[in-house]
């Protein structure tokens, strides 16, 4: 039992269902076995204190895009400081996006133009839809990467493949 369970404690995480659409990007971890299958590819973990703010997706960091502003939960408590997360933040700023590291509520995520995740396995992956409290929010066309996620995925992978100039000095020749 957790929130509202009468035991006086709160779960360490509170899952909400999420589905990532692009088939070219694998989902790194399956949903926890304690959750009944409902056709979703992944879950979003909410903060344990308020059960309102998005924290992360499986082993991925989460970003919400509204216009030219990109928001991602701050590195506090349970958010891991991923290398891909930091790289995407830097590349987004290089491209003129305002990047804010601040709490992202479920309401904000449902109103966002797009959501995407970052991680070693997925690099940058568009979120196809988010379902919360029975309401589903579709981001872009099913199976098609959303524009900002695709832009940042392309920017990062071109750097990794040395197909673009490396202004940050991230690519190092290993003997």
Short mmCIF file of N, CA and C in Angstrom, two decimals:
data_model
loop_
_atom_site.label_atom_id
_atom_site.label_comp_id
_atom_site.label_asym_id
_atom_site.label_seq_id
_atom_site.Cartn_x
_atom_site.Cartn_y
_atom_site.Cartn_z
N UNK A 1 0.84 -1.19 0.00
CA UNK A 1 0.00 0.00 0.00
C UNK A 1 0.87 1.24 0.00
N UNK A 2 0.38 2.27 -0.57
CA UNK A 2 1.13 3.51 -0.65
C UNK A 2 0.22 4.67 -0.36
N UNK A 3 0.28 5.66 -1.22
CA UNK A 3 -0.53 6.86 -1.04
C UNK A 3 -1.99 6.46 -0.80
N UNK A 4 -2.55 6.95 0.27
CA UNK A 4 -3.94 6.66 0.59
C UNK A 4 -4.18 5.26 1.11
N UNK A 5 -3.12 4.49 1.33
CA UNK A 5 -3.26 3.11 1.75
C UNK A 5 -3.45 2.94 3.24
N UNK A 6 -3.43 4.02 3.98
CA UNK A 6 -3.68 3.95 5.41
C UNK A 6 -2.50 3.48 6.23
N UNK A 7 -1.37 3.26 5.63
CA UNK A 7 -0.21 2.76 6.34
C UNK A 7 0.73 3.88 6.79
N UNK A 8 0.47 5.13 6.40
CA UNK A 8 1.29 6.25 6.83
C UNK A 8 2.58 6.40 6.05
N UNK A 9 2.68 5.82 4.88
CA UNK A 9 3.88 5.98 4.06
C UNK A 9 3.48 6.19 2.62
N UNK A 10 4.43 6.67 1.82
CA UNK A 10 4.18 6.96 0.42
C UNK A 10 5.15 6.12 -0.41
N UNK A 11 4.68 5.64 -1.54
CA UNK A 11 5.54 4.88 -2.44
C UNK A 11 6.72 5.73 -2.88
N UNK A 12 7.83 5.09 -3.18
CA UNK A 12 9.02 5.80 -3.66
C UNK A 12 8.76 6.41 -5.03
N UNK A 13 7.86 5.84 -5.81
CA UNK A 13 7.50 6.38 -7.11
C UNK A 13 6.03 6.12 -7.34
N UNK A 14 5.49 6.88 -8.24
CA UNK A 14 4.09 6.73 -8.59
C UNK A 14 3.99 6.68 -10.10
N UNK A 15 3.73 5.52 -10.68
CA UNK A 15 3.74 5.40 -12.14
C UNK A 15 2.48 5.94 -12.80
N UNK A 16 2.67 6.51 -13.95
CA UNK A 16 1.58 6.88 -14.83
C UNK A 16 1.95 6.32 -16.20
N UNK A 17 0.97 5.92 -16.96
CA UNK A 17 1.23 5.25 -18.24
C UNK A 17 1.70 6.20 -19.32
N UNK A 18 2.65 5.75 -20.09
CA UNK A 18 3.21 6.52 -21.19
C UNK A 18 3.44 5.59 -22.36
N UNK A 19 3.28 6.09 -23.55
CA UNK A 19 3.55 5.27 -24.72
C UNK A 19 4.47 6.02 -25.67
N UNK A 20 5.61 5.45 -25.97
CA UNK A 20 6.55 6.06 -26.91
C UNK A 20 6.34 5.41 -28.28
N UNK A 21 6.10 6.20 -29.30
CA UNK A 21 5.69 5.69 -30.60
C UNK A 21 6.79 5.28 -31.58
N UNK A 22 7.87 6.08 -31.77
CA UNK A 22 8.77 5.77 -32.89
C UNK A 22 9.35 4.36 -32.80
N UNK A 23 9.08 3.51 -33.79
CA UNK A 23 9.55 2.13 -33.74
C UNK A 23 11.06 1.98 -33.85
N UNK A 24 11.74 3.00 -34.32
CA UNK A 24 13.19 2.90 -34.49
C UNK A 24 13.94 3.02 -33.16
N UNK A 25 13.25 3.44 -32.11
CA UNK A 25 13.90 3.61 -30.82
C UNK A 25 13.36 2.58 -29.82
N UNK A 26 14.22 1.73 -29.29
CA UNK A 26 13.76 0.72 -28.34
C UNK A 26 13.40 1.34 -27.00
N UNK A 27 12.48 0.69 -26.29
CA UNK A 27 12.16 1.09 -24.93
C UNK A 27 13.14 0.35 -24.03
N UNK A 28 13.89 1.06 -23.17
CA UNK A 28 14.97 0.42 -22.43
C UNK A 28 14.53 -0.55 -21.34
N UNK A 29 13.44 -0.31 -20.69
CA UNK A 29 12.98 -1.20 -19.64
C UNK A 29 11.49 -1.46 -19.78
N UNK A 30 11.03 -2.66 -19.48
CA UNK A 30 9.59 -2.91 -19.52
C UNK A 30 8.92 -2.25 -18.31
N UNK A 31 7.61 -1.99 -18.39
CA UNK A 31 6.91 -1.45 -17.24
C UNK A 31 7.04 -2.39 -16.05
N UNK A 32 6.99 -1.86 -14.83
CA UNK A 32 7.09 -2.72 -13.65
C UNK A 32 6.03 -3.82 -13.68
N UNK A 33 6.39 -5.04 -13.27
CA UNK A 33 5.44 -6.15 -13.33
C UNK A 33 4.22 -5.96 -12.44
N UNK A 34 4.28 -5.04 -11.49
CA UNK A 34 3.14 -4.81 -10.61
C UNK A 34 2.00 -4.07 -11.31
N UNK A 35 2.27 -3.53 -12.51
CA UNK A 35 1.25 -2.78 -13.24
C UNK A 35 0.57 -3.69 -14.24
N UNK A 36 -0.76 -3.64 -14.30
CA UNK A 36 -1.46 -4.47 -15.28
C UNK A 36 -1.21 -3.96 -16.69
N UNK A 37 -1.05 -4.87 -17.67
CA UNK A 37 -0.81 -4.44 -19.05
C UNK A 37 -2.04 -3.73 -19.61
N UNK A 38 -1.84 -2.58 -20.23
CA UNK A 38 -2.94 -1.83 -20.83
C UNK A 38 -2.54 -1.31 -22.20
N UNK A 39 -1.56 -1.92 -22.83
CA UNK A 39 -1.16 -1.51 -24.16
C UNK A 39 -0.19 -0.36 -24.22
N UNK A 40 0.43 -0.01 -23.11
CA UNK A 40 1.39 1.09 -23.09
C UNK A 40 2.80 0.53 -23.19
N UNK A 41 3.70 1.34 -23.74
CA UNK A 41 5.08 0.91 -23.91
C UNK A 41 5.95 1.21 -22.71
N UNK A 42 5.55 2.19 -21.89
CA UNK A 42 6.40 2.62 -20.80
C UNK A 42 5.56 3.34 -19.76
N UNK A 43 6.20 3.71 -18.66
CA UNK A 43 5.52 4.47 -17.61
C UNK A 43 6.32 5.72 -17.29
N UNK A 44 5.61 6.75 -16.82
CA UNK A 44 6.25 7.96 -16.32
C UNK A 44 6.20 7.88 -14.81
N UNK A 45 7.32 8.16 -14.17
CA UNK A 45 7.35 8.16 -12.72
C UNK A 45 7.12 9.58 -12.22
N UNK A 46 6.18 9.71 -11.30
CA UNK A 46 5.88 11.00 -10.69
C UNK A 46 6.60 11.12 -9.35
N UNK A 47 6.74 12.38 -8.89
CA UNK A 47 7.39 12.60 -7.59
C UNK A 47 6.54 11.98 -6.48
N UNK A 48 7.19 11.46 -5.46
CA UNK A 48 6.50 10.79 -4.37
C UNK A 48 5.83 11.76 -3.41
N UNK A 49 6.34 12.98 -3.32
CA UNK A 49 5.79 13.94 -2.36
C UNK A 49 4.44 14.49 -2.79
N UNK A 50 4.34 14.94 -4.05
CA UNK A 50 3.11 15.59 -4.52
C UNK A 50 2.30 14.72 -5.48
N UNK A 51 2.93 13.69 -6.06
CA UNK A 51 2.28 12.82 -7.04
C UNK A 51 1.74 13.65 -8.21
N UNK A 52 2.50 14.69 -8.58
CA UNK A 52 2.06 15.66 -9.59
C UNK A 52 3.11 15.94 -10.64
N UNK A 53 4.38 15.85 -10.28
CA UNK A 53 5.46 16.28 -11.16
C UNK A 53 6.14 15.08 -11.80
N UNK A 54 6.35 15.16 -13.13
CA UNK A 54 7.03 14.09 -13.84
C UNK A 54 8.49 14.06 -13.42
N UNK A 55 9.00 12.85 -13.23
CA UNK A 55 10.41 12.71 -12.86
C UNK A 55 11.21 12.11 -14.00
N UNK A 56 10.82 10.91 -14.43
CA UNK A 56 11.55 10.27 -15.53
C UNK A 56 10.72 9.14 -16.11
N UNK A 57 11.26 8.53 -17.16
CA UNK A 57 10.63 7.41 -17.84
C UNK A 57 11.61 6.26 -17.79
N UNK A 58 11.24 5.14 -17.18
CA UNK A 58 12.16 3.99 -17.03
C UNK A 58 13.56 4.48 -16.70
N UNK A 59 14.47 4.26 -17.64
CA UNK A 59 15.86 4.69 -17.44
C UNK A 59 16.19 5.92 -18.27
N UNK A 60 15.19 6.72 -18.57
CA UNK A 60 15.38 7.89 -19.43
C UNK A 60 14.97 9.18 -18.72
N UNK A 61 15.63 10.28 -19.11
CA UNK A 61 15.21 11.60 -18.66
C UNK A 61 14.10 12.09 -19.58
N UNK A 62 13.27 12.98 -19.07
CA UNK A 62 12.08 13.45 -19.78
C UNK A 62 12.16 14.95 -20.03
N UNK A 63 11.69 15.38 -21.21
CA UNK A 63 11.68 16.79 -21.60
C UNK A 63 10.30 17.14 -22.15
N UNK A 64 9.82 18.35 -21.85
CA UNK A 64 8.56 18.86 -22.38
C UNK A 64 8.86 20.11 -23.20
N UNK A 65 8.30 20.17 -24.41
CA UNK A 65 8.55 21.29 -25.32
C UNK A 65 7.27 22.09 -25.49
N UNK A 66 7.38 23.41 -25.30
CA UNK A 66 6.28 24.34 -25.57
C UNK A 66 6.88 25.51 -26.33
N UNK A 67 6.60 25.56 -27.62
CA UNK A 67 7.21 26.60 -28.46
C UNK A 67 8.71 26.44 -28.51
N UNK A 68 9.45 27.49 -28.14
CA UNK A 68 10.92 27.46 -28.13
C UNK A 68 11.47 27.22 -26.73
N UNK A 69 10.59 26.78 -25.81
CA UNK A 69 11.02 26.50 -24.44
C UNK A 69 10.97 24.99 -24.19
N UNK A 70 12.06 24.48 -23.64
CA UNK A 70 12.15 23.07 -23.29
C UNK A 70 12.36 22.99 -21.79
N UNK A 71 11.51 22.20 -21.13
CA UNK A 71 11.60 22.04 -19.68
C UNK A 71 11.93 20.59 -19.35
N UNK A 72 12.75 20.41 -18.33
CA UNK A 72 13.11 19.08 -17.85
C UNK A 72 13.22 19.14 -16.34
N UNK A 73 12.82 18.08 -15.64
CA UNK A 73 12.92 18.10 -14.18
C UNK A 73 14.35 18.39 -13.72
N UNK A 74 14.48 19.14 -12.63
CA UNK A 74 15.82 19.48 -12.12
C UNK A 74 16.52 18.27 -11.52
N UNK A 75 17.83 18.35 -11.45
CA UNK A 75 18.63 17.29 -10.84
C UNK A 75 18.53 17.44 -9.32
N UNK A 76 17.54 16.79 -8.77
CA UNK A 76 17.33 16.84 -7.33
C UNK A 76 16.73 15.51 -6.90
N UNK A 77 17.30 14.93 -5.89
CA UNK A 77 16.73 13.70 -5.35
C UNK A 77 16.88 12.52 -6.28
N UNK A 78 15.82 12.20 -7.03
CA UNK A 78 15.80 10.95 -7.79
C UNK A 78 16.15 11.09 -9.27
N UNK A 79 16.44 12.29 -9.75
CA UNK A 79 16.76 12.47 -11.17
C UNK A 79 18.26 12.28 -11.37
N UNK A 80 18.60 11.34 -12.25
CA UNK A 80 20.01 11.06 -12.52
C UNK A 80 20.58 12.07 -13.51
N UNK A 81 21.83 12.51 -13.29
CA UNK A 81 22.46 13.48 -14.19
C UNK A 81 23.05 12.80 -15.42
N UNK A 82 22.21 12.41 -16.35
CA UNK A 82 22.65 11.68 -17.52
C UNK A 82 23.53 12.50 -18.45
N UNK A 83 24.50 11.83 -19.07
CA UNK A 83 25.38 12.47 -20.04
C UNK A 83 24.58 12.90 -21.26
N UNK A 84 23.68 12.04 -21.72
CA UNK A 84 22.86 12.40 -22.88
C UNK A 84 21.96 13.58 -22.54
N UNK A 85 21.41 13.61 -21.35
CA UNK A 85 20.57 14.73 -20.88
C UNK A 85 21.36 16.04 -20.97
N UNK A 86 22.55 16.04 -20.40
CA UNK A 86 23.39 17.25 -20.40
C UNK A 86 23.76 17.66 -21.82
N UNK A 87 24.06 16.70 -22.68
CA UNK A 87 24.41 16.99 -24.07
C UNK A 87 23.24 17.61 -24.81
N UNK A 88 22.04 17.06 -24.62
CA UNK A 88 20.85 17.59 -25.30
C UNK A 88 20.52 18.99 -24.79
N UNK A 89 20.69 19.23 -23.51
CA UNK A 89 20.46 20.58 -22.97
C UNK A 89 21.41 21.58 -23.65
N UNK A 90 22.69 21.23 -23.74
CA UNK A 90 23.66 22.11 -24.37
C UNK A 90 23.35 22.34 -25.85
N UNK A 91 23.01 21.27 -26.57
CA UNK A 91 22.70 21.40 -27.99
C UNK A 91 21.44 22.21 -28.22
N UNK A 92 20.44 22.05 -27.36
CA UNK A 92 19.20 22.83 -27.48
C UNK A 92 19.49 24.31 -27.27
N UNK A 93 20.30 24.62 -26.27
CA UNK A 93 20.67 26.03 -26.04
C UNK A 93 21.46 26.59 -27.21
N UNK A 94 22.36 25.78 -27.78
CA UNK A 94 23.12 26.21 -28.96
C UNK A 94 22.18 26.59 -30.11
N UNK A 95 21.04 25.94 -30.19
CA UNK A 95 20.09 26.16 -31.28
C UNK A 95 19.05 27.23 -30.93
N UNK A 96 19.24 27.92 -29.83
CA UNK A 96 18.37 29.04 -29.48
C UNK A 96 17.15 28.70 -28.63
N UNK A 97 17.05 27.46 -28.18
CA UNK A 97 15.95 27.11 -27.29
C UNK A 97 16.25 27.61 -25.87
N UNK A 98 15.22 27.99 -25.17
CA UNK A 98 15.34 28.28 -23.74
C UNK A 98 15.13 26.95 -23.03
N UNK A 99 16.10 26.52 -22.24
CA UNK A 99 15.98 25.26 -21.51
C UNK A 99 15.89 25.58 -20.03
N UNK A 100 14.82 25.11 -19.42
CA UNK A 100 14.59 25.34 -17.99
C UNK A 100 14.64 24.01 -17.26
N UNK A 101 15.43 23.96 -16.23
CA UNK A 101 15.47 22.77 -15.37
C UNK A 101 14.59 23.09 -14.17
N UNK A 102 13.33 22.67 -14.27
CA UNK A 102 12.33 22.96 -13.25
C UNK A 102 11.26 21.87 -13.26
N UNK A 103 10.48 21.77 -12.19
CA UNK A 103 9.44 20.73 -12.17
C UNK A 103 8.47 20.86 -13.35
N UNK A 104 8.08 19.70 -13.89
CA UNK A 104 7.12 19.64 -15.00
C UNK A 104 5.91 18.87 -14.48
N UNK A 105 4.79 19.55 -14.34
CA UNK A 105 3.58 18.91 -13.82
C UNK A 105 2.92 18.06 -14.91
N UNK A 106 2.04 17.18 -14.49
CA UNK A 106 1.27 16.38 -15.44
C UNK A 106 0.46 17.32 -16.33
N UNK A 107 -0.12 18.36 -15.74
CA UNK A 107 -0.90 19.34 -16.51
C UNK A 107 -0.04 19.99 -17.58
N UNK A 108 1.19 20.40 -17.21
CA UNK A 108 2.11 21.00 -18.18
C UNK A 108 2.45 20.02 -19.30
N UNK A 109 2.70 18.77 -18.95
CA UNK A 109 3.04 17.76 -19.95
C UNK A 109 1.88 17.51 -20.91
N UNK A 110 0.67 17.48 -20.39
CA UNK A 110 -0.49 17.25 -21.23
C UNK A 110 -0.73 18.43 -22.18
N UNK A 111 -0.28 19.63 -21.80
CA UNK A 111 -0.47 20.82 -22.63
C UNK A 111 0.72 21.08 -23.55
N UNK A 112 1.82 20.38 -23.38
CA UNK A 112 3.04 20.62 -24.16
C UNK A 112 2.83 20.31 -25.64
N UNK A 113 3.66 20.93 -26.47
CA UNK A 113 3.63 20.65 -27.91
C UNK A 113 4.19 19.26 -28.21
N UNK A 114 5.20 18.87 -27.43
CA UNK A 114 5.77 17.53 -27.57
C UNK A 114 6.51 17.16 -26.30
N UNK A 115 6.70 15.86 -26.12
CA UNK A 115 7.53 15.31 -25.06
C UNK A 115 8.57 14.43 -25.73
N UNK A 116 9.76 14.38 -25.13
CA UNK A 116 10.76 13.43 -25.60
C UNK A 116 11.60 12.97 -24.42
N UNK A 117 12.29 11.87 -24.62
CA UNK A 117 13.15 11.31 -23.59
C UNK A 117 14.58 11.26 -24.11
N UNK A 118 15.52 11.20 -23.16
CA UNK A 118 16.93 11.03 -23.53
C UNK A 118 17.53 9.94 -22.67
N UNK A 119 18.47 9.22 -23.24
CA UNK A 119 19.17 8.17 -22.52
C UNK A 119 20.20 7.52 -23.42
N UNK A 120 21.09 6.78 -22.82
CA UNK A 120 22.15 6.13 -23.58
C UNK A 120 21.58 5.22 -24.67
N UNK A 121 20.59 4.43 -24.33
CA UNK A 121 20.04 3.46 -25.29
C UNK A 121 19.18 4.11 -26.36
N UNK A 122 18.41 5.12 -26.01
CA UNK A 122 17.47 5.71 -26.97
C UNK A 122 17.98 6.99 -27.61
N UNK A 123 19.04 7.57 -27.10
CA UNK A 123 19.61 8.86 -27.52
C UNK A 123 18.55 9.92 -27.25
N UNK A 124 17.72 10.23 -28.24
CA UNK A 124 16.57 11.13 -28.07
C UNK A 124 15.39 10.41 -28.71
N UNK A 125 14.30 10.30 -27.97
CA UNK A 125 13.14 9.54 -28.46
C UNK A 125 11.86 10.33 -28.23
N UNK A 126 11.13 10.59 -29.30
CA UNK A 126 9.84 11.27 -29.19
C UNK A 126 8.87 10.41 -28.39
N UNK A 127 8.02 11.06 -27.63
CA UNK A 127 6.93 10.37 -26.93
C UNK A 127 5.71 10.50 -27.82
N UNK A 128 5.09 9.38 -28.12
CA UNK A 128 3.93 9.39 -29.00
C UNK A 128 2.68 9.91 -28.34
N UNK A 129 2.45 9.48 -27.09
CA UNK A 129 1.26 9.92 -26.38
C UNK A 129 1.46 9.75 -24.89
N UNK A 130 0.66 10.46 -24.14
CA UNK A 130 0.66 10.37 -22.68
C UNK A 130 -0.78 10.19 -22.24
N UNK A 131 -1.01 9.23 -21.38
CA UNK A 131 -2.35 9.01 -20.85
C UNK A 131 -2.31 9.21 -19.34
N UNK A 132 -3.23 10.02 -18.85
CA UNK A 132 -3.31 10.29 -17.41
C UNK A 132 -4.77 10.43 -17.03
N UNK A 133 -5.16 9.73 -16.00
CA UNK A 133 -6.53 9.79 -15.48
C UNK A 133 -7.56 9.57 -16.59
N UNK A 134 -7.25 8.64 -17.50
CA UNK A 134 -8.17 8.30 -18.57
C UNK A 134 -8.16 9.24 -19.76
N UNK A 135 -7.34 10.29 -19.72
CA UNK A 135 -7.25 11.23 -20.83
C UNK A 135 -5.94 11.00 -21.57
N UNK A 136 -6.03 10.90 -22.90
CA UNK A 136 -4.86 10.62 -23.72
C UNK A 136 -4.49 11.86 -24.52
N UNK A 137 -3.21 12.20 -24.52
CA UNK A 137 -2.69 13.33 -25.30
C UNK A 137 -1.73 12.78 -26.34
N UNK A 138 -2.05 12.96 -27.61
CA UNK A 138 -1.20 12.52 -28.72
C UNK A 138 -0.24 13.64 -29.08
N UNK A 139 1.03 13.31 -29.27
CA UNK A 139 2.04 14.27 -29.71
C UNK A 139 2.46 13.92 -31.12
N UNK A 140 2.13 14.76 -32.08
CA UNK A 140 2.49 14.50 -33.46
C UNK A 140 1.71 13.32 -34.04
N UNK A 141 2.13 12.89 -35.21
CA UNK A 141 1.49 11.76 -35.89
C UNK A 141 2.04 10.45 -35.33
N UNK A 142 1.20 9.45 -35.17
CA UNK A 142 1.68 8.15 -34.66
C UNK A 142 2.83 7.60 -35.49
N UNK A 143 3.90 7.21 -34.80
CA UNK A 143 5.05 6.60 -35.45
C UNK A 143 6.01 7.57 -36.11
N UNK A 144 5.73 8.88 -36.01
CA UNK A 144 6.59 9.88 -36.65
C UNK A 144 7.26 10.71 -35.56
N UNK A 145 8.59 10.82 -35.57
CA UNK A 145 9.26 11.64 -34.55
C UNK A 145 8.77 13.09 -34.58
N UNK A 146 8.66 13.68 -33.42
CA UNK A 146 8.24 15.08 -33.32
C UNK A 146 9.42 15.98 -33.70
N UNK A 147 9.16 17.23 -34.14
CA UNK A 147 10.21 18.06 -34.74
C UNK A 147 11.40 18.39 -33.84
N UNK A 148 11.17 18.81 -32.62
CA UNK A 148 12.29 19.20 -31.76
C UNK A 148 13.10 17.97 -31.37
N UNK A 149 12.43 16.88 -31.05
CA UNK A 149 13.14 15.64 -30.72
C UNK A 149 14.00 15.20 -31.90
N UNK A 150 13.45 15.25 -33.10
CA UNK A 150 14.20 14.84 -34.29
C UNK A 150 15.39 15.78 -34.53
N UNK A 151 15.19 17.07 -34.35
CA UNK A 151 16.27 18.04 -34.52
C UNK A 151 17.42 17.75 -33.56
N UNK A 152 17.10 17.50 -32.31
CA UNK A 152 18.14 17.25 -31.30
C UNK A 152 18.78 15.88 -31.47
N UNK A 153 17.99 14.88 -31.86
CA UNK A 153 18.53 13.55 -32.16
C UNK A 153 19.55 13.65 -33.30
N UNK A 154 19.17 14.36 -34.36
CA UNK A 154 20.05 14.52 -35.51
C UNK A 154 21.32 15.26 -35.12
N UNK A 155 21.17 16.34 -34.34
CA UNK A 155 22.34 17.12 -33.92
C UNK A 155 23.31 16.26 -33.12
N UNK A 156 22.79 15.48 -32.19
CA UNK A 156 23.66 14.66 -31.34
C UNK A 156 24.30 13.51 -32.12
N UNK A 157 23.52 12.82 -32.93
CA UNK A 157 24.09 11.68 -33.66
C UNK A 157 25.07 12.14 -34.74
N UNK A 158 24.85 13.31 -35.34
CA UNK A 158 25.82 13.83 -36.29
C UNK A 158 27.15 14.15 -35.60
N UNK A 159 27.08 14.65 -34.38
CA UNK A 159 28.31 14.87 -33.60
C UNK A 159 29.01 13.54 -33.31
N UNK A 160 28.23 12.56 -32.87
CA UNK A 160 28.79 11.25 -32.53
C UNK A 160 29.47 10.61 -33.73
N UNK A 161 28.93 10.84 -34.92
CA UNK A 161 29.46 10.25 -36.15
C UNK A 161 30.47 11.16 -36.85
N UNK A 162 30.79 12.28 -36.19
CA UNK A 162 31.72 13.28 -36.72
C UNK A 162 31.28 13.82 -38.07
N UNK A 163 29.97 13.92 -38.27
CA UNK A 163 29.40 14.49 -39.49
C UNK A 163 29.07 15.97 -39.32
N UNK A 164 29.29 16.50 -38.11
CA UNK A 164 29.04 17.91 -37.82
C UNK A 164 30.18 18.42 -36.96
N UNK A 165 30.46 19.73 -37.02
CA UNK A 165 31.52 20.29 -36.18
C UNK A 165 31.21 20.10 -34.69
N UNK A 166 32.24 19.82 -33.92
CA UNK A 166 32.10 19.58 -32.48
C UNK A 166 32.56 20.82 -31.71
N UNK A 167 31.65 21.77 -31.52
CA UNK A 167 31.97 23.03 -30.83
C UNK A 167 32.25 22.83 -29.35
N UNK A 168 31.84 21.70 -28.80
CA UNK A 168 32.01 21.45 -27.36
C UNK A 168 33.24 20.62 -27.02
N UNK A 169 33.88 20.06 -28.02
CA UNK A 169 35.05 19.22 -27.75
C UNK A 169 34.70 17.90 -27.10
N UNK A 170 33.52 17.37 -27.43
CA UNK A 170 33.05 16.12 -26.82
C UNK A 170 33.65 14.89 -27.48
N UNK A 171 33.92 14.94 -28.77
CA UNK A 171 34.42 13.76 -29.48
C UNK A 171 35.94 13.69 -29.29
N UNK A 172 36.38 12.56 -28.77
CA UNK A 172 37.79 12.36 -28.48
C UNK A 172 38.25 11.10 -29.18
N UNK A 173 39.37 11.19 -29.88
CA UNK A 173 39.93 10.03 -30.55
C UNK A 173 40.49 9.07 -29.51
N UNK A 174 40.10 7.82 -29.58
CA UNK A 174 40.59 6.81 -28.65
C UNK A 174 41.47 5.85 -29.45
N UNK A 175 42.69 5.65 -28.97
CA UNK A 175 43.63 4.81 -29.68
C UNK A 175 43.33 3.35 -29.49
#
